[in-house]
Coordinates of C-alpha atoms and ligand atoms in Angstrom, one line a residue:
M1 CA 23.6 199.5 127.5
S2 CA 23.6 196.2 129.4
T3 CA 20.5 195.0 128.7
A4 CA 21.4 192.5 126.3
G5 CA 19.7 189.2 126.8
R6 CA 17.1 190.3 129.3
T7 CA 14.2 188.4 129.1
V8 CA 11.2 189.2 131.7
A9 CA 8.1 187.2 132.1
V10 CA 5.1 189.4 133.3
I11 CA 3.4 187.1 135.5
N12 CA 0.4 187.2 138.1
Q13 CA -1.9 184.2 138.1
K14 CA -4.6 186.7 139.2
G15 CA -6.2 188.3 136.0
G16 CA -7.1 192.2 135.4
V17 CA -3.9 193.2 137.8
G18 CA -2.3 195.2 134.8
K19 CA -0.1 192.5 133.1
T20 CA -0.9 193.5 129.4
T21 CA -1.1 197.2 130.1
T22 CA 2.3 197.0 132.0
T23 CA 3.9 194.7 129.1
V24 CA 2.7 197.4 126.4
N25 CA 3.3 200.4 128.0
L26 CA 6.6 199.5 129.8
G27 CA 7.9 197.8 126.6
A28 CA 6.8 200.7 124.5
G29 CA 8.5 203.3 127.1
L30 CA 11.7 201.0 127.1
A31 CA 11.7 201.4 123.2
A32 CA 11.3 205.0 123.5
L33 CA 14.4 205.4 125.4
G34 CA 16.2 203.3 122.9
C35 CA 16.2 200.1 124.1
R36 CA 15.2 197.2 121.2
T37 CA 12.3 195.8 122.7
C38 CA 10.2 192.7 121.8
L39 CA 6.8 191.9 123.4
I40 CA 5.7 188.4 123.4
D41 CA 2.1 187.7 123.7
L42 CA 1.7 184.4 125.4
D43 CA -1.9 184.5 126.3
P44 CA -4.4 182.9 124.3
Q45 CA -6.9 185.8 125.0
A46 CA -4.4 187.5 122.8
H47 CA -5.2 190.9 124.6
L48 CA -1.4 192.1 124.2
S49 CA -1.9 192.1 120.3
L50 CA -5.3 193.6 120.3
H51 CA -3.9 196.2 122.6
L52 CA -1.3 197.3 119.6
G53 CA -4.1 197.0 117.2
I54 CA -2.7 193.5 115.8
R55 CA -5.1 190.8 114.7
P56 CA -3.2 188.3 113.0
A57 CA -4.7 186.8 109.5
A58 CA -5.2 183.3 109.0
D59 CA -2.0 182.6 107.3
D60 CA 0.1 185.2 109.5
P61 CA 2.6 183.3 111.9
T62 CA 2.0 183.9 115.5
V63 CA 3.8 182.5 118.8
Y64 CA 1.7 179.3 118.1
D65 CA 3.7 178.7 115.1
L66 CA 6.8 179.7 117.0
L67 CA 6.1 177.2 119.9
L68 CA 5.3 174.3 117.4
D69 CA 8.2 174.9 114.9
Q70 CA 11.4 175.0 116.4
D71 CA 13.3 176.0 113.2
L72 CA 11.3 179.2 112.6
P73 CA 13.0 182.3 114.0
A74 CA 11.3 184.6 116.2
Q75 CA 12.2 187.6 114.1
E76 CA 10.2 186.2 111.2
V77 CA 7.2 186.4 113.4
A78 CA 7.5 189.3 115.0
V79 CA 5.8 192.2 113.5
R80 CA 7.2 196.0 113.6
I81 CA 5.1 198.4 115.8
E82 CA 7.3 201.5 115.6
P83 CA 10.9 202.0 115.6
N84 CA 12.7 199.8 118.6
L85 CA 9.1 198.0 119.3
D86 CA 8.4 194.4 117.6
L87 CA 5.4 192.2 118.8
V88 CA 5.1 188.4 118.6
P89 CA 1.4 188.4 118.3
A90 CA -1.4 185.7 119.4
E91 CA -4.4 184.6 118.5
T92 CA -7.1 182.3 120.5
D93 CA -5.6 179.1 118.7
L94 CA -2.8 179.5 121.4
A95 CA -5.0 177.5 123.8
A96 CA -4.3 174.4 121.7
V97 CA -0.9 174.3 122.2
E98 CA -1.6 172.9 126.0
T99 CA -2.7 169.6 124.2
E100 CA -0.5 169.6 121.0
L101 CA 2.8 169.6 123.2
A102 CA 1.3 167.5 126.1
T103 CA 3.6 164.6 124.9
A104 CA 6.3 166.6 123.6
P105 CA 9.4 166.0 126.4
D106 CA 10.8 169.7 125.6
R107 CA 7.1 171.2 125.8
H108 CA 8.4 173.7 128.7
T109 CA 11.6 174.7 126.9
R110 CA 10.2 175.3 123.5
L111 CA 10.1 179.5 123.7
A112 CA 13.3 179.2 125.6
H113 CA 15.5 177.6 122.5
T114 CA 13.7 180.0 120.1
L115 CA 15.0 182.9 122.0
A116 CA 18.3 181.1 122.6
N117 CA 18.6 181.8 118.9
S118 CA 17.9 185.3 118.5
N119 CA 19.7 188.4 119.6
M120 CA 17.5 190.9 117.9
W121 CA 16.5 192.8 120.9
D122 CA 17.9 194.3 124.1
A123 CA 14.7 193.5 126.0
V124 CA 12.1 190.9 125.5
L125 CA 9.0 191.2 127.7
I126 CA 6.3 188.0 128.1
D127 CA 2.5 188.9 128.7
C128 CA 1.8 185.6 130.2
P129 CA -1.8 184.1 130.8
P130 CA -3.2 184.3 134.4
S131 CA -2.7 180.4 135.1
L132 CA 0.4 178.3 135.7
G133 CA 0.4 176.0 132.7
T134 CA 2.6 175.0 129.6
L135 CA 2.4 178.5 128.2
T136 CA 3.5 180.2 131.5
L137 CA 6.1 177.4 132.3
N138 CA 7.7 178.2 128.7
A139 CA 7.8 182.0 129.9
L140 CA 9.6 181.1 133.0
S141 CA 12.0 178.8 131.3
A142 CA 12.9 181.3 128.7
A143 CA 13.2 184.4 131.1
S144 CA 16.3 185.7 132.7
E145 CA 13.8 187.7 135.5
V146 CA 10.2 188.0 136.2
F147 CA 8.2 191.1 137.1
V148 CA 4.9 191.0 138.9
P149 CA 2.4 193.4 138.3
M150 CA 0.0 193.9 141.3
Q151 CA -2.5 195.7 143.0
A152 CA -2.5 197.0 146.5
H153 CA -5.6 195.3 147.3
F154 CA -6.6 193.3 150.8
L155 CA -5.3 189.8 150.1
A156 CA -3.0 191.0 147.2
L157 CA 0.0 190.3 149.2
Q158 CA -1.2 186.8 150.0
G159 CA -1.4 185.9 146.4
V160 CA 1.9 187.3 145.4
G161 CA 3.4 185.4 148.4
K162 CA 1.8 182.4 146.9
L163 CA 2.9 183.1 143.2
L164 CA 6.6 183.9 144.5
E165 CA 6.4 180.1 145.9
T166 CA 5.3 178.4 142.9
I167 CA 7.9 180.5 140.8
G168 CA 10.6 179.2 143.4
L169 CA 9.5 175.6 142.6
V170 CA 9.4 175.9 139.0
C171 CA 12.8 177.6 139.0
G172 CA 14.0 174.6 140.9
S173 CA 13.2 172.4 137.8
V174 CA 13.0 174.6 135.0
N175 CA 15.3 177.7 135.0
P176 CA 17.6 177.5 138.1
S177 CA 19.1 181.0 137.5
L178 CA 15.8 182.9 136.9
Q179 CA 15.3 185.7 139.3
V180 CA 12.2 187.7 140.3
S181 CA 13.7 191.4 140.1
G182 CA 10.4 193.8 140.2
I183 CA 7.0 194.2 141.5
V184 CA 4.9 196.7 139.5
L185 CA 2.3 198.6 141.5
C186 CA -0.8 199.1 139.0
M187 CA -3.9 201.2 139.4
H188 CA -2.5 202.4 142.3
E189 CA -4.3 204.3 144.7
T190 CA -1.7 206.8 146.4
Q191 CA -4.0 208.4 148.7
T192 CA -5.9 205.3 150.4
T193 CA -4.7 204.0 153.9
L194 CA -5.2 200.4 152.6
A195 CA -2.8 200.8 149.5
R196 CA 0.0 202.3 151.9
E197 CA -0.5 199.6 154.4
V198 CA -0.1 197.0 151.8
V199 CA 3.0 198.4 150.3
Q200 CA 4.1 198.6 153.6
D201 CA 3.9 195.0 154.2
L202 CA 5.1 194.2 150.5
S203 CA 8.5 196.1 151.5
D204 CA 8.8 194.0 154.8
F205 CA 8.2 190.7 153.0
L206 CA 10.9 191.7 150.7
E207 CA 12.8 192.8 153.2
S208 CA 12.7 189.5 155.0
A209 CA 13.9 187.5 151.8
R210 CA 17.0 189.3 151.4
S211 CA 19.3 186.8 153.2
Q212 CA 17.3 183.9 152.0
D213 CA 18.3 181.5 149.0
V214 CA 15.0 182.3 147.1
P215 CA 14.7 183.8 143.6
W216 CA 13.4 186.9 145.1
R217 CA 15.6 187.9 147.2
D218 CA 17.0 190.8 145.0
C219 CA 13.3 192.0 144.5
R220 CA 12.2 195.5 144.8
V221 CA 9.2 197.4 144.2
L222 CA 10.1 199.3 141.0
T223 CA 9.1 203.1 141.0
P224 CA 7.0 204.9 140.5
A225 CA 3.7 203.1 141.2
I226 CA 1.5 203.3 138.3
R227 CA -1.8 205.5 139.1
R228 CA -5.0 205.0 138.1
N229 CA -5.3 206.8 135.0
I230 CA -8.3 206.2 132.8
K231 CA -6.2 206.9 129.4
L232 CA -4.6 203.6 130.2
A233 CA -7.7 201.9 129.9
E234 CA -8.8 203.7 126.7
A235 CA -5.5 203.3 124.6
P236 CA -6.4 199.6 123.9
S237 CA -9.5 200.5 122.0
F238 CA -7.2 202.8 119.7
G239 CA -4.7 200.1 119.3
Q240 CA -1.9 202.0 120.6
S241 CA 0.2 202.1 123.6
I242 CA -0.1 205.2 126.4
H243 CA 2.7 206.9 124.5
A244 CA 1.3 206.9 121.1
Y245 CA -2.1 207.6 122.3
D246 CA -1.6 210.3 124.9
P247 CA 1.8 210.9 125.8
T248 CA 1.2 214.0 128.0
S249 CA -1.1 211.6 130.4
R250 CA -0.5 210.3 133.9
G251 CA -0.2 207.1 132.4
A252 CA 2.3 208.0 129.9
E253 CA 4.4 209.8 132.4
D254 CA 4.4 206.9 135.1
Y255 CA 5.2 204.4 132.5
L256 CA 8.1 206.2 130.8
A257 CA 9.7 206.7 134.5
L258 CA 9.1 203.2 135.2
A259 CA 11.2 202.2 132.1
Q260 CA 13.9 204.5 133.3
D261 CA 14.0 202.6 136.2
V262 CA 13.9 199.4 134.8
L263 CA 17.0 200.5 132.8
T264 CA 18.8 202.1 135.9
M265 CA 18.2 198.6 137.5
W266 CA 19.6 196.7 134.6
D267 CA 22.7 198.8 134.3
Q268 CA 23.5 198.0 137.9
G269 CA 22.7 194.3 138.1
F270 CA 20.6 192.9 140.8
S271 CA 23.5 192.1 143.2
D272 CA 23.4 195.4 145.8
A273 CA 19.9 195.6 147.1
S274 CA 21.1 198.9 149.2
Q275 CA 22.1 200.6 145.8
Q276 CA 18.5 199.5 144.4
A277 CA 16.9 201.2 147.2
D278 CA 18.9 204.7 146.4
V279 CA 18.0 204.3 142.7
S280 CA 14.6 203.9 143.3
E281 CA 14.6 207.3 145.1
S282 CA 16.3 209.2 141.9
P283 CA 16.4 207.4 138.8
A284 CA 19.5 208.1 136.8
E285 CA 19.0 209.9 133.7
V286 CA 19.0 207.8 130.5
T287 CA 20.1 208.9 127.4
P288 CA 17.9 207.8 124.5
K289 CA 19.7 206.1 121.8
S290 CA 19.6 206.9 118.2
V291 CA 17.2 205.0 116.1
D292 CA 19.0 203.3 113.3
Ligands
ADP301 P1 -4.1 191.7 132.9 O1 -3.4 191.5 131.7 O2 -3.3 191.3 134.2 O3 -5.6 191.0 133.3 P2 -5.1 194.3 132.1 O4 -3.8 194.9 131.8 O5 -5.5 193.9 130.8 O6 -4.7 193.4 133.5 O7 -5.7 195.2 133.1 C1 -7.2 195.1 133.5 C2 -8.0 196.2 133.0 O8 -7.6 197.7 133.9 C3 -7.9 196.5 131.6 O9 -9.1 197.3 131.1 C4 -7.0 197.9 131.5 O10 -7.4 198.7 130.4 C5 -7.3 198.7 133.0 N1 -5.8 199.2 133.5 C6 -4.9 198.6 134.0 N2 -4.2 199.4 134.5 C7 -4.7 200.7 134.7 C8 -4.5 202.0 135.1 N3 -3.4 202.1 135.7 N4 -5.6 202.9 135.0 C9 -6.6 202.8 134.8 N5 -7.3 201.3 134.1 C10 -6.1 200.4 134.2
MG302 MG1 -3.5 190.4 130.1

C-alpha cells in the first residue's frame, strides 16, 4: 500500500460539522482495511479521545507533552485502541499550549518535527479544533494533505471557500507542498434539493480551481457522502467507533466505503483529476492486509 507518510489534517473552522466523527470512523475504517492508522487529538475539547473512551490519567502523556517535549517519540504517547488503530490522546490542558509556546520560534512546526521521526503508521489523521491558532497551524505544517468535512447547508460553501483561501495562505509560509485533497460531506440529506444544489455548487467551485495554482486544485468530493445516522451520534457514549458499536449501521457502511475511496485515491496519487472522477464512481476493491 502506498499510503506511507500520509498525514491528514481534518479541518473546518466551523464546529459541529463532523470533523471528530470523521476522524474516528474514517480512521477505524482505514485500520479495518489493513492500514496502520494513528489518530491525533489536537482539539482541547478532547472529543476524539472521549469518543474512543480514553480519558488520560494525570501522569499519562498526551499530545500536550508531545508538543512541549521534542524528544518524546509519538509512539510512546500513542494508546492502542484496536489492531492497526492508535490514538494520541488529548485533555483540556492542551489549551495552554498556545501561551506556553508563544515565544518559541518553532511553535508551528513542533508536531511536524515529532511525526517526521515516526514511521510506525501508514496514515495519521489529525482532528483539529474549530479555529486557526497554533494547534491548527501545527496540524497544517505536519500534514501532507487536508480533508475538509462539511455539511451541505446554506452558506456552507462560502465558509469552505474562506477556509481554503486561509489554508492557501498558510501553505505559502508553513508548508508549501500541502494539498487539500478531499471534501467529506457529513450528515448528508441526499433527498433535499438544498443539499443537491450545494453539492453541485461545490463541484463547480472545485472544477474552476483545476487549472489554478492553488493547494485545492486536485481536491474532490470523497465518496460516499456520509448520511445522517443516529448510530453515529450514539457511538461516542459507548467509547467506540461506529464499526465496533454497530457494524451493520448505515454509518458504518458509509465510513467503510469512504475509507476504501481514500485508499484508492492514495494508491492513485493526485495527479490525474479525470481518473479520480472515475474512481469515485466505482471504488476499486481493497484487499485487507493481515494484522501482525
Ligand atoms: P466537529 O468535530 O466538527 O465539531 P462532530 O464530529 O463532533 O463535529 O459532530 C457534531 C455532532 O453531530 C456530534 O454529536 C456527532 O455525534 C453528530 N454527527 C456527526 N456526524 C453525524 C451523522 N452522519 N449522523 C448523525 N449525527 C452525526
Ligand atoms: Mg470535534
